[in-house]
Structure formats: C-alpha cells, structure tokens
Coordinates of C-alpha atoms in Angstrom, one line a residue:
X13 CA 111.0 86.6 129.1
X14 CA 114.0 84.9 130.8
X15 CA 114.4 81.2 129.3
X16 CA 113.4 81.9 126.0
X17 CA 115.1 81.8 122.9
X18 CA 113.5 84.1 120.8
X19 CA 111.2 86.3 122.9
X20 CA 107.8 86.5 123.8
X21 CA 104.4 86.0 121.5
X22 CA 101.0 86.6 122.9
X23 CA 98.2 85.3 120.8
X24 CA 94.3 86.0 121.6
X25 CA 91.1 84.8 120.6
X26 CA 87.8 87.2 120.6
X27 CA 86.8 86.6 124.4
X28 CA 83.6 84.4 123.3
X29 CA 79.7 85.7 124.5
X30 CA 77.8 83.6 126.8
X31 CA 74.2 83.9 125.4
X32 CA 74.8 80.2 124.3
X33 CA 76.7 76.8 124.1
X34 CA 79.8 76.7 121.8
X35 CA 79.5 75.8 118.4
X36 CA 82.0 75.1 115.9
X37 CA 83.0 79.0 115.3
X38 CA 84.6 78.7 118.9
X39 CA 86.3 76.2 118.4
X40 CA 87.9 77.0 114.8
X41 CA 89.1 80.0 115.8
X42 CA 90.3 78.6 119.4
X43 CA 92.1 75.8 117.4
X44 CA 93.8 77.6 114.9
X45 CA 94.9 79.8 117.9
X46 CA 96.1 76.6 119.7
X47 CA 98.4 75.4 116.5
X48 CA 99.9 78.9 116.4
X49 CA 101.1 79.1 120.0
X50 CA 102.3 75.2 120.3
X51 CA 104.4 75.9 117.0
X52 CA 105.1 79.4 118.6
X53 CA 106.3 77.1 121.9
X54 CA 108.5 74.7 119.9
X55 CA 110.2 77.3 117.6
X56 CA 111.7 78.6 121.2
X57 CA 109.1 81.9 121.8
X58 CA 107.6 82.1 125.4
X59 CA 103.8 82.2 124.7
X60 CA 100.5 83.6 126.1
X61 CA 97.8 82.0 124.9
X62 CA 94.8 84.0 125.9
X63 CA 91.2 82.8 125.8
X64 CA 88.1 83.6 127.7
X65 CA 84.0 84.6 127.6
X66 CA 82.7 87.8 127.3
X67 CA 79.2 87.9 129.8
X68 CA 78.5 91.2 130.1
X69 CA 75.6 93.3 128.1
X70 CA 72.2 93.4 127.5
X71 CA 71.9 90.4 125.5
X72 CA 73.4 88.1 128.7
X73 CA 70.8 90.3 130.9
X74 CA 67.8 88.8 128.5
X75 CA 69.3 85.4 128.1
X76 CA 69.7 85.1 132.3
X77 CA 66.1 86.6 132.5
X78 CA 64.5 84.2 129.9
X79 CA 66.5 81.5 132.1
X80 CA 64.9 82.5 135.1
X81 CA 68.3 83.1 136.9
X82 CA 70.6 86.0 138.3
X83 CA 73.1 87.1 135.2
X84 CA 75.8 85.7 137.1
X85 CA 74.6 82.7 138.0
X86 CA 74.2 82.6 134.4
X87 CA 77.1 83.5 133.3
X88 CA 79.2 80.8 135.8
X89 CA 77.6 78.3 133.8
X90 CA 77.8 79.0 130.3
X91 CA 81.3 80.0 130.7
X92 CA 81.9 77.0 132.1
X93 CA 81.1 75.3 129.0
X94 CA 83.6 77.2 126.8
X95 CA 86.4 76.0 129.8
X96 CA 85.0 72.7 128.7
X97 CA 85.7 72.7 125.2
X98 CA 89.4 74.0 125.8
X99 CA 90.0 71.0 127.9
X100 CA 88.0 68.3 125.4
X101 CA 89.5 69.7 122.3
X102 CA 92.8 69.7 124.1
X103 CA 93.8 73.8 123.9
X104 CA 96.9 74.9 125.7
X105 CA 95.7 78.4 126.6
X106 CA 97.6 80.0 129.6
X107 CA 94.8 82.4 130.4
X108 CA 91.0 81.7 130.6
X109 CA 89.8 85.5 131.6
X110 CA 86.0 86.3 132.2
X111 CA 84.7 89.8 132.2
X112 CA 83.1 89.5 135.3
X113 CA 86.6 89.4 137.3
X114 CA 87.2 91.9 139.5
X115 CA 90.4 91.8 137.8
X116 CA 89.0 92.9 134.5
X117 CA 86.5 95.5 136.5
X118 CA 89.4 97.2 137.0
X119 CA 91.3 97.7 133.9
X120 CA 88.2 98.9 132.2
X121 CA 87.8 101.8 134.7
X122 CA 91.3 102.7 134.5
X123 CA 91.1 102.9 130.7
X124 CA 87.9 104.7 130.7
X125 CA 89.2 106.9 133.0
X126 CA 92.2 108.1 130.9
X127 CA 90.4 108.0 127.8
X128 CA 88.2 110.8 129.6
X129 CA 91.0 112.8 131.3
X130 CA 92.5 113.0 127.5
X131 CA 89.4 114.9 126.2
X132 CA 88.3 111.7 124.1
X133 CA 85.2 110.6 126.1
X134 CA 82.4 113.8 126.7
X135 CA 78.4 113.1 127.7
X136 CA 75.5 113.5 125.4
X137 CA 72.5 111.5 124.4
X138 CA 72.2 108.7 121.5
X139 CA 69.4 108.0 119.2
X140 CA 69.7 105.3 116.7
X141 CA 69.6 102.4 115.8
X142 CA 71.0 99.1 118.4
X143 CA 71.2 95.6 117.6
X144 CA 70.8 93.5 120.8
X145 CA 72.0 90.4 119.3
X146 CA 75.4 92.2 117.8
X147 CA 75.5 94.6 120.4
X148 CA 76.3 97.4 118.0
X149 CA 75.1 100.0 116.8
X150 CA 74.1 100.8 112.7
X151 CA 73.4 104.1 110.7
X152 CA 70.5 103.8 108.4
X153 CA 72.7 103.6 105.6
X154 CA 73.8 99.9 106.7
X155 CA 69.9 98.7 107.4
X156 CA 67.7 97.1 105.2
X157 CA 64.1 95.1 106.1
X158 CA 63.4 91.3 106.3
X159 CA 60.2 89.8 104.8
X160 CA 58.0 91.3 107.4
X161 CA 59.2 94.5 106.9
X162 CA 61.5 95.2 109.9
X163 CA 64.8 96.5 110.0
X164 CA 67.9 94.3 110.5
X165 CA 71.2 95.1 110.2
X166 CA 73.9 93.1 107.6
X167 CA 73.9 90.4 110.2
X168 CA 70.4 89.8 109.6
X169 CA 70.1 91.0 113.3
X170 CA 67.1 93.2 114.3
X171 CA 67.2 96.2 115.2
X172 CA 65.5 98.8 117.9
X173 CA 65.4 102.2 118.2
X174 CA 67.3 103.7 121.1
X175 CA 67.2 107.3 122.8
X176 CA 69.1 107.3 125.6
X177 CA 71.6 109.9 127.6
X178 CA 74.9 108.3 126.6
X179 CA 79.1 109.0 126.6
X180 CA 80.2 109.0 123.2
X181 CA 84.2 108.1 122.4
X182 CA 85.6 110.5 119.5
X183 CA 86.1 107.9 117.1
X184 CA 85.9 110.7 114.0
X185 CA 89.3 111.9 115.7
X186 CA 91.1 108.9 114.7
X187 CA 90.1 108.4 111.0
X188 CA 93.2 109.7 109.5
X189 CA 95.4 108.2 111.9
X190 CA 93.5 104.5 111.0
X191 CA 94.3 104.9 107.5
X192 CA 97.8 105.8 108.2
X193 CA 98.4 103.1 110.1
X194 CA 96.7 100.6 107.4
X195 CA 99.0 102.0 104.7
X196 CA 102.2 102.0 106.6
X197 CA 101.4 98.5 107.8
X198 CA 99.5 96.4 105.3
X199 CA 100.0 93.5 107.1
X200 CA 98.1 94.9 110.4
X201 CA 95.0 93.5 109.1
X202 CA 94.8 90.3 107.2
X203 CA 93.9 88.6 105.0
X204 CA 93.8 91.7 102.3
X205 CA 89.9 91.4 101.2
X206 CA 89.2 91.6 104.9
X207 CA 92.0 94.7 104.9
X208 CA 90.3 96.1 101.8
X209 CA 86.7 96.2 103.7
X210 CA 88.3 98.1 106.9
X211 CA 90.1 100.9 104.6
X212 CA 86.8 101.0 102.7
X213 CA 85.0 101.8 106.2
X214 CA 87.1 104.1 107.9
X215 CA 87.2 106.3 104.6
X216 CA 83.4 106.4 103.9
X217 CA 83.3 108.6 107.5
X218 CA 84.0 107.5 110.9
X219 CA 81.4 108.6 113.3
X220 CA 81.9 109.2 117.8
X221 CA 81.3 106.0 119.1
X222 CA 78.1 105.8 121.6
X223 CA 80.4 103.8 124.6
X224 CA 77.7 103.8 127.5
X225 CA 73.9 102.6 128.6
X226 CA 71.5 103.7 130.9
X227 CA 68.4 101.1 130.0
X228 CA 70.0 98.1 131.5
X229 CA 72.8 96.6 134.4
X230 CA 74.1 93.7 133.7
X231 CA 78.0 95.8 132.8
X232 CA 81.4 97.7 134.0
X233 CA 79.5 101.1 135.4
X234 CA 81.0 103.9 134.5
X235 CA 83.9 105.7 137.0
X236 CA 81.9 108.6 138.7
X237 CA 78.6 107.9 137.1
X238 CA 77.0 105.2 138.7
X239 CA 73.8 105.3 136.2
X240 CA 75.7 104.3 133.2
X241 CA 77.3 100.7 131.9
X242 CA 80.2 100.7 129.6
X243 CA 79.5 99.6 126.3
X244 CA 80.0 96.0 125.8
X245 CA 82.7 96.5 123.1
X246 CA 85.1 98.7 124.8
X247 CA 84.7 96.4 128.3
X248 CA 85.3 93.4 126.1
X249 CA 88.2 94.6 124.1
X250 CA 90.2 95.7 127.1
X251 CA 90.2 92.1 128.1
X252 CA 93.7 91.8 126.0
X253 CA 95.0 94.7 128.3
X254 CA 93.4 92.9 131.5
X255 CA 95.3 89.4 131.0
X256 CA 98.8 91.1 130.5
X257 CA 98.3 93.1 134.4
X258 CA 97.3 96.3 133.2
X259 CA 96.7 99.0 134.5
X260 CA 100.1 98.2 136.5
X261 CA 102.1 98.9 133.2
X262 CA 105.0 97.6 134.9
X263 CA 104.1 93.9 135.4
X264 CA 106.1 91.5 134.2
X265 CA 103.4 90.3 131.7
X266 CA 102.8 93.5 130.6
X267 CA 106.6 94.1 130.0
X268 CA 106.8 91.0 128.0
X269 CA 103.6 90.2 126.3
X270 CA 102.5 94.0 125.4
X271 CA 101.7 94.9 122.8
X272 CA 100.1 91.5 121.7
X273 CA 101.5 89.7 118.4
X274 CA 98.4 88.6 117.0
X275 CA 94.4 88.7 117.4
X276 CA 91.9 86.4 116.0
X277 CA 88.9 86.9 115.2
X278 CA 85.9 85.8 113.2
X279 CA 84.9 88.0 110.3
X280 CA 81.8 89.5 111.8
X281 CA 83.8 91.1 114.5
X282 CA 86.6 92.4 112.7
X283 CA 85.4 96.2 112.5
X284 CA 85.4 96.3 116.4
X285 CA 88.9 95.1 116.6
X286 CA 90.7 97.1 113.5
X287 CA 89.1 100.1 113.8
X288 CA 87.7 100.7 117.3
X289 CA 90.3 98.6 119.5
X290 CA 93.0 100.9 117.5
X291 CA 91.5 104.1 118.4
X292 CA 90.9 103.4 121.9
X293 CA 94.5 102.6 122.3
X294 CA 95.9 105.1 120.2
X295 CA 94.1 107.7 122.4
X296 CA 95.4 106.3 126.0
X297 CA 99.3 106.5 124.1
X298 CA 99.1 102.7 124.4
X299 CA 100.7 100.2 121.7
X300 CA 98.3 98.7 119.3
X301 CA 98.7 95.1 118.5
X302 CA 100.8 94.2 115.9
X303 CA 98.2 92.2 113.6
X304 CA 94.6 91.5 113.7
X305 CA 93.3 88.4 111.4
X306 CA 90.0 87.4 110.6
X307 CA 89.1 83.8 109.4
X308 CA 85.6 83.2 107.5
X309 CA 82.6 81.2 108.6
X310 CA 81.4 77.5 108.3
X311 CA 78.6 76.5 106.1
X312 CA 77.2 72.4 106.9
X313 CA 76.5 70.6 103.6
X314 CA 76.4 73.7 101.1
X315 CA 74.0 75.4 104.0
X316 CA 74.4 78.4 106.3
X317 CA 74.6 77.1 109.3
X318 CA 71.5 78.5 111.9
X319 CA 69.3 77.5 114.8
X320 CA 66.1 77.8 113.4
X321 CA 67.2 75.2 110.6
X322 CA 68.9 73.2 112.6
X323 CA 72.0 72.4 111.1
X324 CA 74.4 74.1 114.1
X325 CA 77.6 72.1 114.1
X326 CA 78.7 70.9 117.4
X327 CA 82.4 70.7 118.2
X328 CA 82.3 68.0 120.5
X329 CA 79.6 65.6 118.9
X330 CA 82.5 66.0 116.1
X331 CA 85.5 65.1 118.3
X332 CA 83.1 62.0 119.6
X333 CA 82.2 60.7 116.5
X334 CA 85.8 61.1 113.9
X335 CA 88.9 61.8 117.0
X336 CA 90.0 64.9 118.2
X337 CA 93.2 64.6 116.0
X338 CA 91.2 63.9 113.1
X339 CA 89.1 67.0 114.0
X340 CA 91.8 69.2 114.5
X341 CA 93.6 68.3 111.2
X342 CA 90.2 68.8 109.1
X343 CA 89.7 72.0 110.3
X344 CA 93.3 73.4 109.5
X345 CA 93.8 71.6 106.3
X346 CA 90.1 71.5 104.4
X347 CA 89.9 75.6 104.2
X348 CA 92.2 78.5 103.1
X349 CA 92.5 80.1 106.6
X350 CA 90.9 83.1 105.8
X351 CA 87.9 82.3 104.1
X352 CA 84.6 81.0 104.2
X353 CA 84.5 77.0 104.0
X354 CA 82.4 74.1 104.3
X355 CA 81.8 70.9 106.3
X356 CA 80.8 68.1 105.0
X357 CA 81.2 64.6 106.2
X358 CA 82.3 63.2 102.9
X359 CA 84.6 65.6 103.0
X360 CA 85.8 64.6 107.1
X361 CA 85.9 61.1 105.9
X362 CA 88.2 62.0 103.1
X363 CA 90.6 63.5 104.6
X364 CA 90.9 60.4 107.7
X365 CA 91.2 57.4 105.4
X366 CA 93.1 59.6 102.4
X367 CA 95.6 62.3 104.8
X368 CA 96.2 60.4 107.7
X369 CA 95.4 57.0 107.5
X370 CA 96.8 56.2 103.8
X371 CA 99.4 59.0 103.5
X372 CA 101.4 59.2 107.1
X373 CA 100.2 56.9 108.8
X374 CA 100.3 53.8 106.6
X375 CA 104.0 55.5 105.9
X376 CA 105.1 55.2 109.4
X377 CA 103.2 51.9 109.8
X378 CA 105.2 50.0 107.0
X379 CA 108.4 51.5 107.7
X380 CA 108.5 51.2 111.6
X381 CA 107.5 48.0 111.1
X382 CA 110.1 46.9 108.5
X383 CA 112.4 48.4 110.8
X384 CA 111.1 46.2 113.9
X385 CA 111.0 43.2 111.4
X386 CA 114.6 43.5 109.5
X387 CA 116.9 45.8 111.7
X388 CA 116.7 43.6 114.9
X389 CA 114.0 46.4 116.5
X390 CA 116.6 49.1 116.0
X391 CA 116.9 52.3 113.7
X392 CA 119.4 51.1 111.6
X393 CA 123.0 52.6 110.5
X394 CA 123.3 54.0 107.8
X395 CA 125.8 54.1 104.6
X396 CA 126.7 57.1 102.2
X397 CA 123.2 58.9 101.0
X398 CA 122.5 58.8 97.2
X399 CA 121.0 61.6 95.2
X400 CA 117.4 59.8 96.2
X401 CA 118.5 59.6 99.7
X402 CA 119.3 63.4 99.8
X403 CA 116.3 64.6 97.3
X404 CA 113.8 63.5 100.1
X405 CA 116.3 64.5 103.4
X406 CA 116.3 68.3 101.6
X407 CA 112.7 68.2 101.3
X408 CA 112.3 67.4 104.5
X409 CA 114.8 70.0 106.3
X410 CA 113.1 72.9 104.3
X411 CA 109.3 71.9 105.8
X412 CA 110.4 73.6 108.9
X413 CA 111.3 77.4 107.5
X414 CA 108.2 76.9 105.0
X415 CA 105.6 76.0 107.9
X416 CA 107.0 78.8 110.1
X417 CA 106.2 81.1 107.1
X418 CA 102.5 79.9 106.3
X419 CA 102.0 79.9 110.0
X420 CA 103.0 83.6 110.5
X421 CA 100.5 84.6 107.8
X422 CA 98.1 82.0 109.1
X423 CA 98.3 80.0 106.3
X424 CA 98.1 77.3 107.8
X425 CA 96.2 75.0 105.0
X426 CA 99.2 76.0 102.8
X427 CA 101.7 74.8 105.3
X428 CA 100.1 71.6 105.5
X429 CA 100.0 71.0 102.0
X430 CA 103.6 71.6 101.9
X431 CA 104.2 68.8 104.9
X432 CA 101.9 66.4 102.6
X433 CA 103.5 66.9 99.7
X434 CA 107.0 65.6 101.3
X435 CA 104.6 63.1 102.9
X436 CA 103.7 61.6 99.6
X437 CA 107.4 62.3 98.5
X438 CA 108.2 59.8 101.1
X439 CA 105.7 57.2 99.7
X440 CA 107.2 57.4 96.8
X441 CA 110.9 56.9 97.5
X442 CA 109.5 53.8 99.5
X443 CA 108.1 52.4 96.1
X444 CA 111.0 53.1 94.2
X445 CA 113.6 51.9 96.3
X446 CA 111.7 49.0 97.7
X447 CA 113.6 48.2 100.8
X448 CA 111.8 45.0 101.1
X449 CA 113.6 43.3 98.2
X450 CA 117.0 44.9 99.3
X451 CA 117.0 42.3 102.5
X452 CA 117.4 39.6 99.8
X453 CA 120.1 41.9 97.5
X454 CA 121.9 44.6 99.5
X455 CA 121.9 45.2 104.2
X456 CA 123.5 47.9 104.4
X457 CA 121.2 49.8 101.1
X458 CA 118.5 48.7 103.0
X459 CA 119.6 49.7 106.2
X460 CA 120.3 53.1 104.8
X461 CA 117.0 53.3 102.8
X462 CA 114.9 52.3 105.8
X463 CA 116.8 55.3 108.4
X464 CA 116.5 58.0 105.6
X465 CA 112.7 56.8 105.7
X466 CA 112.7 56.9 110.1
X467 CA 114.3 60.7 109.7
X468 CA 112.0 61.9 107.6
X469 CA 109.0 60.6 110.0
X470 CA 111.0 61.8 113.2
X471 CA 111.2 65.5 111.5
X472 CA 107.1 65.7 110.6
X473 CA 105.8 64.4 113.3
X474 CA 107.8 67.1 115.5
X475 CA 107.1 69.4 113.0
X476 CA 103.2 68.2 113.5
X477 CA 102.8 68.2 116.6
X478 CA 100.7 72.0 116.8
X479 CA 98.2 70.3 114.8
X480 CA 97.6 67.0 116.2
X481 CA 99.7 66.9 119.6
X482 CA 98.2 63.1 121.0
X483 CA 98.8 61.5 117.5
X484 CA 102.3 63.1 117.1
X485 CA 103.4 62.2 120.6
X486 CA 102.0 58.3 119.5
X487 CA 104.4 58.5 116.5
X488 CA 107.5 60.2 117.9
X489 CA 107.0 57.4 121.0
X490 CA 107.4 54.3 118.4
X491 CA 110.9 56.2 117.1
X492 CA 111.9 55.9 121.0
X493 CA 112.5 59.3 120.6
X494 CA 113.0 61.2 123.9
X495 CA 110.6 63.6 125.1
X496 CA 113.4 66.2 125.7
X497 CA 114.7 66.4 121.9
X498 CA 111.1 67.0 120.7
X499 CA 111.4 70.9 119.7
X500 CA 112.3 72.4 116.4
X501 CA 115.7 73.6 117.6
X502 CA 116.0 69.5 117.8
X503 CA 114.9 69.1 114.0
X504 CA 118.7 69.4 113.0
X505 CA 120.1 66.8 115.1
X506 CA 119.5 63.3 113.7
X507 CA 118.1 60.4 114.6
X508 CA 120.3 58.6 117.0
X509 CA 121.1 54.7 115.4
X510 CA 121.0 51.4 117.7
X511 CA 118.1 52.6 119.3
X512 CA 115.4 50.4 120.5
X513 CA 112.0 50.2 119.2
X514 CA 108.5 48.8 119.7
X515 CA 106.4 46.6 117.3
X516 CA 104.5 50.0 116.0
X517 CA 100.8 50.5 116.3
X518 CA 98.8 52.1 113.9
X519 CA 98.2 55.8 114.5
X520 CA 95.4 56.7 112.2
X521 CA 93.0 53.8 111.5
X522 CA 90.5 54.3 108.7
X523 CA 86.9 55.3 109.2
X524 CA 84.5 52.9 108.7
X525 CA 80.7 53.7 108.8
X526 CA 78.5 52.1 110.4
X527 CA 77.2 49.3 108.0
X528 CA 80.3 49.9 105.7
X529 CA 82.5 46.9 104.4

C-alpha cells in the first residue's frame, strides 16, 4: 500500500465461537497476534490485523435456545464480549468481522458458488459421526468411549450419529496437491511437530468433506437450495477472504493484503486451516496463505484447565489483579510459542519482581535517575567509547535483526530472551563501571558511561514496545524522546544530548501480596 516502506502484512486470528465468554486461549492467541503486527507496524509494513467471532452453527443455535433468546440476539452479546477484551487487553486489530455480516453472507455464497461451478461441490447424503461441540465431523477410526461407554472424539467431545441429505466438497481431490505444497514449502505450517501431524493426516487418506446441514438454521444457506446451511468450517474460514473485500477481487484490500502472511491458530483447529482452508482455495484458483501457525494450550497449576473443575483462567481477572503489561509480557516470555505451557502464579510473580521490576526497570530507574541527579536533568555528552562502551552498544544494535527473526518464526520467547540477556548485559556494565564513583574521579567518563547506559534503554524500549506498548511509551517518555522518532527505522539514529528530562518514575513496581513484607 502507498506510504509504506516495506509492503503490506495481514495477520489473522481463528475468528473466535460465541457459545461462551473469553478465556485465556483468546486472548494468548489474540496477543501474540497483537505483538506481531505492532512490530510488523514499526519495522515499516502496512498491517491488517484481523480479529473477529464466529456465531454461526448448531452449537450457537443450542446455546441461544438454552438462553432463552433468538440466535442473534445471542450472538450480539457474546460477541460483544470478545470486542471487550480487544479494547481491555489493549489489541490494535484493524478489523473486528462477525459472521453474521451481510458482508460476510456474501463472500461465502460467492465462494460456494464457484467451488460448485468448478465440479468440486456435488449433493449426496452423510451418515456419520458429528461432534456438536467441535463442529466436525470423525471416522470411527478417530473415536474412542468415555467411562460411560459413549463415543467422543480426541477432543473428548461427544459424538451423534447423523444421516442427513448433504453437499459434500471433494477434499480426496486435493490430497496430492497438500503434500506437494507441504514439501515445497516446509515452512507453510509451523511449528514442525504440528507440520509433522498434518503430513501424517493428509497421507493416511483424505476423504470428501460433508460441507452442508439440513437439521438446523442458525447458518449461510446455501445459493439455490434454500433447505441447506453451509458448514460452519467453510462459512467461518472464508472470513479471511471477507475482511480483505472479496468477492470484488479488485479492492484495494484485496490487492494489498491477499494472500494473507500469516494465520494463527490454536492447535485444536489446525487440521481445518492446513488441510481444508488450502483445498478450498486451491480449488476456486485463489492464493493460499503463506503460513499457518499453531501455538499449544494452557494448563493452570500443573491441571488441564476445564469448566467442570473449575480452574478456567480468566484474561481480565488476570490483567486486574498483576497489569496488563505484566500480563502481556508473561504470556510471550514464560512459553516456547508453540507449545503447550503452564500458569502458575508463582510463576507470574516471578517474572514481575525478577524481568521487569529488577532487570529493566530498576535499570532505567537508577540510571535516569543518576542522569537527572548528576548531568543537570540532561542526557549527557559523551567522550570516545571504550571497548566496554562498544561491547554493550553492539549488543544492543543487533537485538533488532535478532527479534525480527524470532518474531517471523513466532519465536517470540526466544526473542525476548535475547532482549533480556542485553538487559542483564546492561546491569552489568553499570556494576563494573560504577558511574556513581566516577562523579568523584572522572565527568566526562561518567558522562559517557551514563549516555551509553540512556542508548541502550532508548533502543529496548522502542524495540519493546509490541509487547508492552503503555510501559514502553512510560520509559521512552522519561528519555524525552519524541513520539515521532519512536520506530525501528529510528533505532539507528542516536540519542540526541542536552536534552531535558524528568525526575523518572518507576515503571514496573514489584508485586507484593496481600499480607507480604
């Protein structure tokens, strides 16, 4: 898009299903969306951020029945809540789609249709096996029974069985073209075990898709046939085509942000978006998405989290109790992005009093305020840089190249362990060169100490700002740094001398219990 320096990137979570309130699975996979596109903004890419609720299906249909309300009634409100959490947990999505827009309505038909004038969708009948709470569909193969003898699916979902007339997509078309595209592009889906699990799918047999309904409503009817609802999977997945304008292939958003850069996705949902989501494109000659990650799940305590025990982790009770910053920076740094992980509060705690408030922000604490204390409020000149002096400056200029290529793989835990082992670099060289005995010995040394020590905050702070945006912007503020020379394009120029600061505040104060010393 014009104004950009580097193109266009268009990021997507799954759109997220409105039987329920958001738990923290929403708002992991929201977040580490969020990071992504606010580092994708500052390295100079125009973004979409996409994010939205999925509210059609039989599932909604029950939930709005059990409620005693109209399924769109319903559906208004619990999406509402997901809106909610973008604005509390302070996402910067440019899209918040719903798949009750007539907007969305439309796309769907139009991609039905072509998949149908191509020879891909024909009528039959289905008998098999549904899972209400998945919406999906499971051979026999994949089922095993719970204690009281009934069928679930690996979700642990239950299962019913369905005979219905039904339009079936021919997914068994597409199963050598899937594992071409995995082999020519390893990196389409990632991480690799998740990779390995799709390849492992597709070659044990791919059977034609069941795509419509006749035993329920609440869905996109199907063009010409007024008696059937699209399958919730293929009306949901064309939300990514919906947001960018299609079916008008030639809108500007189409044009720019098709075909998307990367979608996330929990684990559980991965075989809809790497193996059906491909095939449906490939068959309407559209382009497929250029990488499709899935992160793991959240245990509480050692547990699996569930309803019936109780241990659900709320995002916002969270954010109330710890900061939203502090929030933010557990979630991306505590777990390999990728796999499974668990919270604890030990663990939250840990990472407040031992990351932020002991590591950066007691760094930016004591020097800002030996700076406000010693260099008349200003950020002081500087002399020639010594082989310490440069040591830490180099460490710090490569954090930006090394972040950008964690982030890309969405390795985002390892970025951050790079920025906090420069962090504790810096810690260090404050130790060893002790700047508060060089006001007694040596100015100027001190001087120069002190504004290799103000860089080195100015460039990690910018540099993490995706991840904790208020607390960043509270840091870059004390270095009187303007607003305008806040992007990594600005990481090369240095901090400007003789400027102005304020007595600094304390960014990240520890976390104390309740009853604690």
């Amino acid at each position: 898009m014009a104004g950009s320096e580097k193109g266009s990137y268009y990021i997507t979570t799954p759109i997220y299903y409105v039987n329920d309130k958001p738990h923290i699975g929403h708002a992991y996979t929201t977040l580490a969306c969020d990071v992504l596109a606010r580092f994708k903004r500052l390295d100079g890419y125009d973004v979409k951020f996409l994010t939205g609720t999925d509210e059609h299906g039989q599932k909604v249909e029950a939930s709005a029945e059990k409620a005693g309300i109209d399924p769109q009634t319903f559906t208004d409100q619990v999406s509402q809540n997901f809106r909610d959490l973008t604005d509390v947990c302070n996402y910067s999505n440019d899209d918040f789609i719903r798949t009750t827009e007539d907007r969305h309505k439309k796309a769907c038909q139009k991609l039905w249709q072509v998949l149908e004038d191509k020879g891909f969708i024909y009528l039959g009948s289905y008998a098999g096996w549904y899972a209400v709470r998945d919406e999906a569909f499971y051979t026999e193969t994949e089922l095993t029974k719970n204690a009281d003898g009934k069928r679930i699916a690996p979700t642990g979902a239950e299962v019913e069985w369905v005979e219905e007339p039904s339009y079936f997509f021919k997914l068994s078309a597409f199963e050598d073209k899937l594992l071409a595209l995995y082999e020519n592009d390893p990196s389409f889906v990632g991480p690799n075990s998740r990779r390995n699990e799709v390849i492992s799918f597709v070659k044990g047999g791919l059977r034609d898709l069941s795509v419509s309904r006749t035993t329920f409503k609440w869905g996109v009817q199907v063009p010409g046939n007024n008696d059937h609802i699209m399958y919730v999977w293929l009306d949901a997945l064309t939300n990514y085509l919906t947001a960018v304008g299609y079916p008008d292939e030639s809108a500007i958003e189409y044009q720019n942000f098709w075909p998307a850069d990367l979608h996330m996705v929990g684990k559980d949902i991965l075989r809809f978006h790497a193996i059906y989501w491909p095939a449906f494109l490939m068959a309407a000659d559209l382009p497929l998405p250029k990488r499709i990650f899935a992160h793991g799940w959240w245990t509480n305590e050692g547990q699996k989290i569930s309803k019936s025990i109780g241990n659900v982790i709320d995002p916002l009770a969270l954010i109330d109790e710890y900061g939203l910053d502090q929030v933010r920076y557990f979630m991306m740094r505590e777990v390999p992005f990728g796999k499974d992980g668990d919270y604890s509060k030990q663990a939250m705690i840990s990472r407040m009093n031992g990351d932020l408030a002991n590591d950066i922000g007691n760094l930016a604490q004591r020097v800002l305020s030996m700076v406000f204390k010693n260099c008349e409020g200003k950020i002081p000149e500087h002399g020639d840089f010594t082989d310490a002096d440069k040591e830490l400056l180099d460490s710090v200029n490569a954090l930006h190249e090394k972040l950008r290529n964690d982030f890309d793989k969405q390795s985002f835990h390892r970025g951050l362990e790079s920025v906090w082992n420069v962090i504790s670099a810096a810690n260090k060289y404050v130790d060893e060169q002790a700047p508060w005995g060089l006001k007694k010995t040596d100015l100027a040394r001190m001087g120069t100490v002190l504004y290799v020590l103000a860089e080195s905050i100015r460039q990690i702070a910018i540099l993490l700002q995706p991840v904790m945006p208020e607390s960043m912007e509270k840091m870059l503020n004390q270095l009187s740094l303007p607003v305008d020379v806040r992007k990594f394009s600005d990481l090369k120029t240095p901090l400007p001398t003789g400027v102005e600061i304020d007595k600094p505040q304390g960014v990240f104060p520890r976390y104390v219990e309740e009853g604690g010393a």
